[in-house]
Amino acid sequence: MAESITIKSPHEIEIMRRAAQITAGARSMGRQAVRDGLTTRQIDRAVHEYIVKNGGKPSCLGYEGFPAATCVSVNDEVIHGIPGKRIVRNGDIVSIDLCAAYRGFIGDCAGTYPVGEVSEEAKKLIEVTRQAFFEGIRFAKVGYRVHDIGEAVQDYVESHGFSVVRDFVGHGIGRSMHEAPEVPNYRPEGHRPNPRLVKGMTICVEPMVCAGDWRIRILNDGWTVVTADHSLAAHYENTILITDGEPEILTMADDI
């Protein structure tokens, strides 16, 4: 039996807005911490401290055993990088993915940022991944279906010579970090659930884009996802609300 989609009430949406504000601010704090010579653990610490200081709770910490508040993924790491002693250096690209809870509701966002001067390929990858999100949410409106978003993301990414990860997808969000529906970043094959979007849905759209092939593998730590061909990867995500007009990007405040 398929998991049901939760429609949020106006009161719940107001709480989610605050959760999302904290989450967005934490992403901004992480972005500012991305600089030559810092460890991925130091980036995580800056995010963690910001969330707590602003009345939130870091939802990633302890989620299915994840040991940090932030997923910090470098270069060919797509998602779920575990913060540690690794030092980021000029020329690297760093993806930051995090969630914060406030009064029982959760916000989720991600972004990929350059460390100093990076290659032209890396710059393009970051730009295309971010824009793919906006191409997708043109269809995040009442009456469209979930897969319309993913088709738009895939078409945009592939038109620029990159590829979209198939093994991980966007998702609904609310009281839980991952709720129905799944929100693929590509055109699914077969008979997968493809619900219509309705007012009051809250979802995360999150293109995960590879400079090379889309296939991935998971490292022995059980978390870190890397590109199988060691090509660069980028990630961009926001929590959005389906309204009776244009979608509202709840985690956008830090990233104009």
Short mmCIF file of C-alpha atoms in Angstrom, two decimals:
data_model
loop_
_atom_site.label_atom_id
_atom_site.label_comp_id
_atom_site.label_asym_id
_atom_site.label_seq_id
_atom_site.Cartn_x
_atom_site.Cartn_y
_atom_site.Cartn_z
CA MET A 1 0.00 0.00 0.00
CA ALA A 2 1.42 3.36 -1.02
CA GLU A 3 2.26 5.86 1.71
CA SER A 4 -0.21 8.74 1.79
CA ILE A 5 0.80 12.32 1.04
CA THR A 6 0.38 14.75 3.93
CA ILE A 7 -1.24 18.11 3.16
CA LYS A 8 -0.16 20.81 5.60
CA SER A 9 -2.58 23.18 7.31
CA PRO A 10 -1.90 26.96 7.33
CA HIS A 11 -0.70 26.66 10.94
CA GLU A 12 1.68 23.82 10.07
CA ILE A 13 2.99 25.77 7.10
CA GLU A 14 3.88 28.70 9.35
CA ILE A 15 5.94 26.39 11.56
CA MET A 16 7.59 24.90 8.47
CA ARG A 17 8.51 28.39 7.29
CA ARG A 18 10.47 28.91 10.51
CA ALA A 19 12.11 25.50 10.26
CA ALA A 20 13.06 26.35 6.69
CA GLN A 21 14.46 29.74 7.67
CA ILE A 22 16.75 28.09 10.20
CA THR A 23 17.77 25.50 7.62
CA ALA A 24 18.51 28.11 4.98
CA GLY A 25 20.54 30.18 7.42
CA ALA A 26 22.54 27.10 8.35
CA ARG A 27 23.31 26.45 4.68
CA SER A 28 24.55 30.04 4.41
CA MET A 29 26.75 29.52 7.46
CA GLY A 30 28.16 26.35 5.90
CA ARG A 31 28.78 28.11 2.61
CA GLN A 32 30.77 30.82 4.42
CA ALA A 33 32.83 28.11 6.11
CA VAL A 34 33.84 26.56 2.78
CA ARG A 35 37.35 27.87 2.36
CA ASP A 36 40.88 26.65 1.84
CA GLY A 37 42.40 24.94 4.87
CA LEU A 38 39.25 24.07 6.82
CA THR A 39 38.25 20.52 7.58
CA THR A 40 34.85 19.14 6.70
CA ARG A 41 34.30 18.68 10.45
CA GLN A 42 34.80 22.42 10.99
CA ILE A 43 32.18 23.14 8.33
CA ASP A 44 29.81 20.78 10.09
CA ARG A 45 30.47 22.42 13.45
CA ALA A 46 29.58 25.86 12.07
CA VAL A 47 26.27 24.49 10.74
CA HIS A 48 25.45 22.61 13.94
CA GLU A 49 26.10 25.62 16.16
CA TYR A 50 23.96 27.89 13.97
CA ILE A 51 20.98 25.53 14.06
CA VAL A 52 21.06 25.17 17.83
CA LYS A 53 21.64 28.88 18.43
CA ASN A 54 18.54 29.68 16.39
CA GLY A 55 16.25 27.31 18.25
CA GLY A 56 16.39 24.35 15.90
CA LYS A 57 17.56 20.78 16.11
CA PRO A 58 19.94 19.23 13.55
CA SER A 59 17.79 16.48 12.05
CA CYS A 60 20.59 14.70 10.19
CA LEU A 61 22.49 14.02 13.43
CA GLY A 62 21.64 10.47 14.42
CA TYR A 63 19.30 9.90 11.47
CA GLU A 64 19.63 6.16 10.79
CA GLY A 65 22.97 6.44 12.58
CA PHE A 66 24.45 9.36 10.63
CA PRO A 67 27.12 10.88 12.91
CA ALA A 68 26.92 14.60 12.07
CA ALA A 69 24.56 17.54 11.55
CA THR A 70 25.68 18.07 7.97
CA CYS A 71 26.48 15.97 4.93
CA VAL A 72 29.68 17.48 3.49
CA SER A 73 30.63 15.97 0.13
CA VAL A 74 33.77 16.94 -1.81
CA ASN A 75 34.46 16.72 -5.56
CA ASP A 76 33.36 13.25 -6.74
CA GLU A 77 31.26 12.70 -3.60
CA VAL A 78 27.63 13.13 -4.62
CA ILE A 79 25.85 13.12 -1.25
CA HIS A 80 26.08 11.89 2.35
CA GLY A 81 29.75 12.68 2.90
CA ILE A 82 30.63 12.24 6.59
CA PRO A 83 32.44 15.28 8.06
CA GLY A 84 35.88 14.50 9.42
CA LYS A 85 39.56 15.39 9.17
CA ARG A 86 39.56 15.96 5.40
CA ILE A 87 40.87 19.43 4.55
CA VAL A 88 39.24 21.24 1.65
CA ARG A 89 41.61 23.01 -0.72
CA ASN A 90 41.46 25.64 -3.44
CA GLY A 91 40.04 24.04 -6.57
CA ASP A 92 37.68 21.70 -4.70
CA ILE A 93 33.91 21.89 -4.84
CA VAL A 94 31.97 21.17 -1.66
CA SER A 95 28.33 20.09 -1.36
CA ILE A 96 26.52 20.90 1.87
CA ASP A 97 23.24 19.13 2.66
CA LEU A 98 21.40 19.62 5.94
CA CYS A 99 18.06 19.53 7.74
CA ALA A 100 16.80 21.41 10.76
CA ALA A 101 13.74 20.70 12.89
CA TYR A 102 11.63 23.30 14.66
CA ARG A 103 8.54 22.50 16.74
CA GLY A 104 8.18 19.12 15.10
CA PHE A 105 8.63 20.15 11.45
CA ILE A 106 11.70 19.91 9.25
CA GLY A 107 13.39 21.98 6.53
CA ASP A 108 15.91 20.52 4.09
CA CYS A 109 18.28 22.19 1.63
CA ALA A 110 21.62 21.71 -0.10
CA GLY A 111 24.08 23.55 -2.31
CA THR A 112 27.49 23.08 -3.93
CA TYR A 113 30.14 25.76 -3.54
CA PRO A 114 33.62 26.37 -4.98
CA VAL A 115 36.75 26.65 -2.85
CA GLY A 116 38.76 29.51 -4.32
CA GLU A 117 39.35 29.24 -8.05
CA VAL A 118 37.90 26.10 -9.62
CA SER A 119 37.92 24.67 -13.13
CA GLU A 120 35.55 25.89 -15.82
CA GLU A 121 33.91 22.47 -15.82
CA ALA A 122 33.28 22.74 -12.09
CA LYS A 123 31.81 26.23 -12.44
CA LYS A 124 29.49 25.05 -15.18
CA LEU A 125 28.45 21.98 -13.22
CA ILE A 126 27.51 24.06 -10.18
CA GLU A 127 25.56 26.56 -12.30
CA VAL A 128 23.70 23.90 -14.28
CA THR A 129 22.79 21.95 -11.15
CA ARG A 130 21.36 25.04 -9.47
CA GLN A 131 19.45 26.13 -12.57
CA ALA A 132 18.09 22.61 -13.04
CA PHE A 133 16.22 23.10 -9.77
CA PHE A 134 14.53 26.21 -11.14
CA GLU A 135 13.75 24.49 -14.43
CA GLY A 136 12.07 21.71 -12.46
CA ILE A 137 9.96 23.89 -10.19
CA ARG A 138 8.38 25.64 -13.16
CA PHE A 139 6.14 22.56 -12.99
CA ALA A 140 5.73 22.56 -9.21
CA LYS A 141 2.19 23.85 -9.50
CA VAL A 142 -1.31 22.59 -8.86
CA GLY A 143 -2.42 20.26 -11.65
CA TYR A 144 1.01 19.09 -12.77
CA ARG A 145 2.40 15.73 -11.72
CA VAL A 146 5.52 14.94 -9.74
CA HIS A 147 7.27 13.45 -12.75
CA ASP A 148 6.84 16.67 -14.73
CA ILE A 149 9.40 18.20 -12.38
CA GLY A 150 11.92 15.41 -12.93
CA GLU A 151 11.53 15.43 -16.69
CA ALA A 152 12.33 19.13 -16.79
CA VAL A 153 15.38 18.63 -14.58
CA GLN A 154 16.73 15.77 -16.70
CA ASP A 155 16.18 17.54 -20.01
CA TYR A 156 17.96 20.68 -18.81
CA VAL A 157 20.91 18.81 -17.29
CA GLU A 158 21.44 16.57 -20.30
CA SER A 159 21.19 19.51 -22.71
CA HIS A 160 24.38 20.79 -21.05
CA GLY A 161 26.24 17.49 -21.36
CA PHE A 162 25.86 16.31 -17.76
CA SER A 163 23.89 13.43 -16.22
CA VAL A 164 21.40 12.99 -13.38
CA VAL A 165 21.77 10.46 -10.57
CA ARG A 166 19.00 7.83 -10.66
CA ASP A 167 19.59 6.04 -7.35
CA PHE A 168 18.49 8.91 -5.10
CA VAL A 169 15.53 11.26 -5.46
CA GLY A 170 13.75 14.22 -3.91
CA HIS A 171 10.89 13.66 -1.51
CA GLY A 172 8.01 15.00 0.51
CA ILE A 173 8.86 16.58 3.84
CA GLY A 174 7.07 17.73 7.00
CA ARG A 175 7.10 16.06 10.39
CA SER A 176 9.46 13.49 8.88
CA MET A 177 12.56 14.18 6.82
CA HIS A 178 11.35 11.84 4.08
CA GLU A 179 7.65 11.65 3.32
CA ALA A 180 5.63 10.71 0.27
CA PRO A 181 5.86 11.35 -2.60
CA GLU A 182 9.21 10.52 -4.14
CA VAL A 183 10.30 13.33 -6.48
CA PRO A 184 12.68 11.90 -9.13
CA ASN A 185 15.10 14.20 -10.97
CA TYR A 186 14.63 12.23 -14.17
CA ARG A 187 11.98 10.62 -16.36
CA PRO A 188 11.12 7.35 -14.59
CA GLU A 189 10.45 4.18 -16.52
CA GLY A 190 7.66 1.76 -15.72
CA HIS A 191 4.63 2.32 -13.53
CA ARG A 192 5.94 4.35 -10.63
CA PRO A 193 3.56 6.50 -8.56
CA ASN A 194 3.08 9.88 -10.22
CA PRO A 195 0.64 11.89 -8.10
CA ARG A 196 -0.76 15.27 -9.04
CA LEU A 197 0.50 18.25 -7.09
CA VAL A 198 -2.04 19.90 -4.82
CA LYS A 199 -2.04 22.99 -2.63
CA GLY A 200 -0.49 22.40 0.78
CA MET A 201 2.05 19.78 -0.31
CA THR A 202 5.62 20.39 0.85
CA ILE A 203 8.37 18.70 -1.17
CA CYS A 204 12.11 18.79 -1.69
CA VAL A 205 13.40 19.11 -5.24
CA GLU A 206 17.10 18.24 -5.33
CA PRO A 207 19.01 17.67 -8.57
CA MET A 208 22.13 15.54 -8.06
CA VAL A 209 24.24 16.00 -11.18
CA CYS A 210 27.40 14.31 -12.44
CA ALA A 211 29.92 15.74 -14.88
CA GLY A 212 30.35 12.24 -16.30
CA ASP A 213 28.20 9.12 -16.06
CA TRP A 214 25.26 9.07 -13.64
CA ARG A 215 26.13 5.76 -12.00
CA ILE A 216 27.26 5.83 -8.39
CA ARG A 217 28.68 3.61 -5.69
CA ILE A 218 28.58 3.75 -1.90
CA LEU A 219 31.83 3.69 0.06
CA ASN A 220 32.60 1.25 2.85
CA ASP A 221 31.45 3.74 5.50
CA GLY A 222 27.92 2.89 4.36
CA TRP A 223 27.03 6.53 3.68
CA THR A 224 29.28 8.39 1.26
CA VAL A 225 27.97 8.23 -2.31
CA VAL A 226 30.55 8.83 -5.06
CA THR A 227 30.43 8.85 -8.83
CA ALA A 228 31.48 5.48 -10.22
CA ASP A 229 33.76 7.15 -12.78
CA HIS A 230 35.19 9.67 -10.27
CA SER A 231 33.78 12.61 -12.18
CA LEU A 232 32.74 15.74 -10.29
CA ALA A 233 29.25 15.92 -8.79
CA ALA A 234 27.03 18.75 -7.56
CA HIS A 235 23.81 18.95 -5.54
CA TYR A 236 21.21 21.69 -5.10
CA GLU A 237 18.04 21.46 -3.04
CA ASN A 238 15.28 23.51 -1.51
CA THR A 239 12.12 22.79 0.44
CA ILE A 240 9.13 24.16 -1.46
CA LEU A 241 5.43 24.65 -0.80
CA ILE A 242 2.80 24.01 -3.45
CA THR A 243 0.40 26.97 -3.47
CA ASP A 244 -2.52 27.97 -5.67
CA GLY A 245 -0.03 29.96 -7.76
CA GLU A 246 3.76 29.88 -8.05
CA PRO A 247 5.64 27.54 -5.69
CA GLU A 248 7.01 29.11 -2.53
CA ILE A 249 10.67 28.29 -1.92
CA LEU A 250 10.78 28.00 1.86
CA THR A 251 14.58 27.65 2.15
CA MET A 252 15.53 30.31 -0.38
CA ALA A 253 16.26 33.29 1.89
CA ASP A 254 20.03 32.73 2.05
CA ASP A 255 20.58 32.00 -1.61
CA ILE A 256 19.28 34.86 -3.78
#
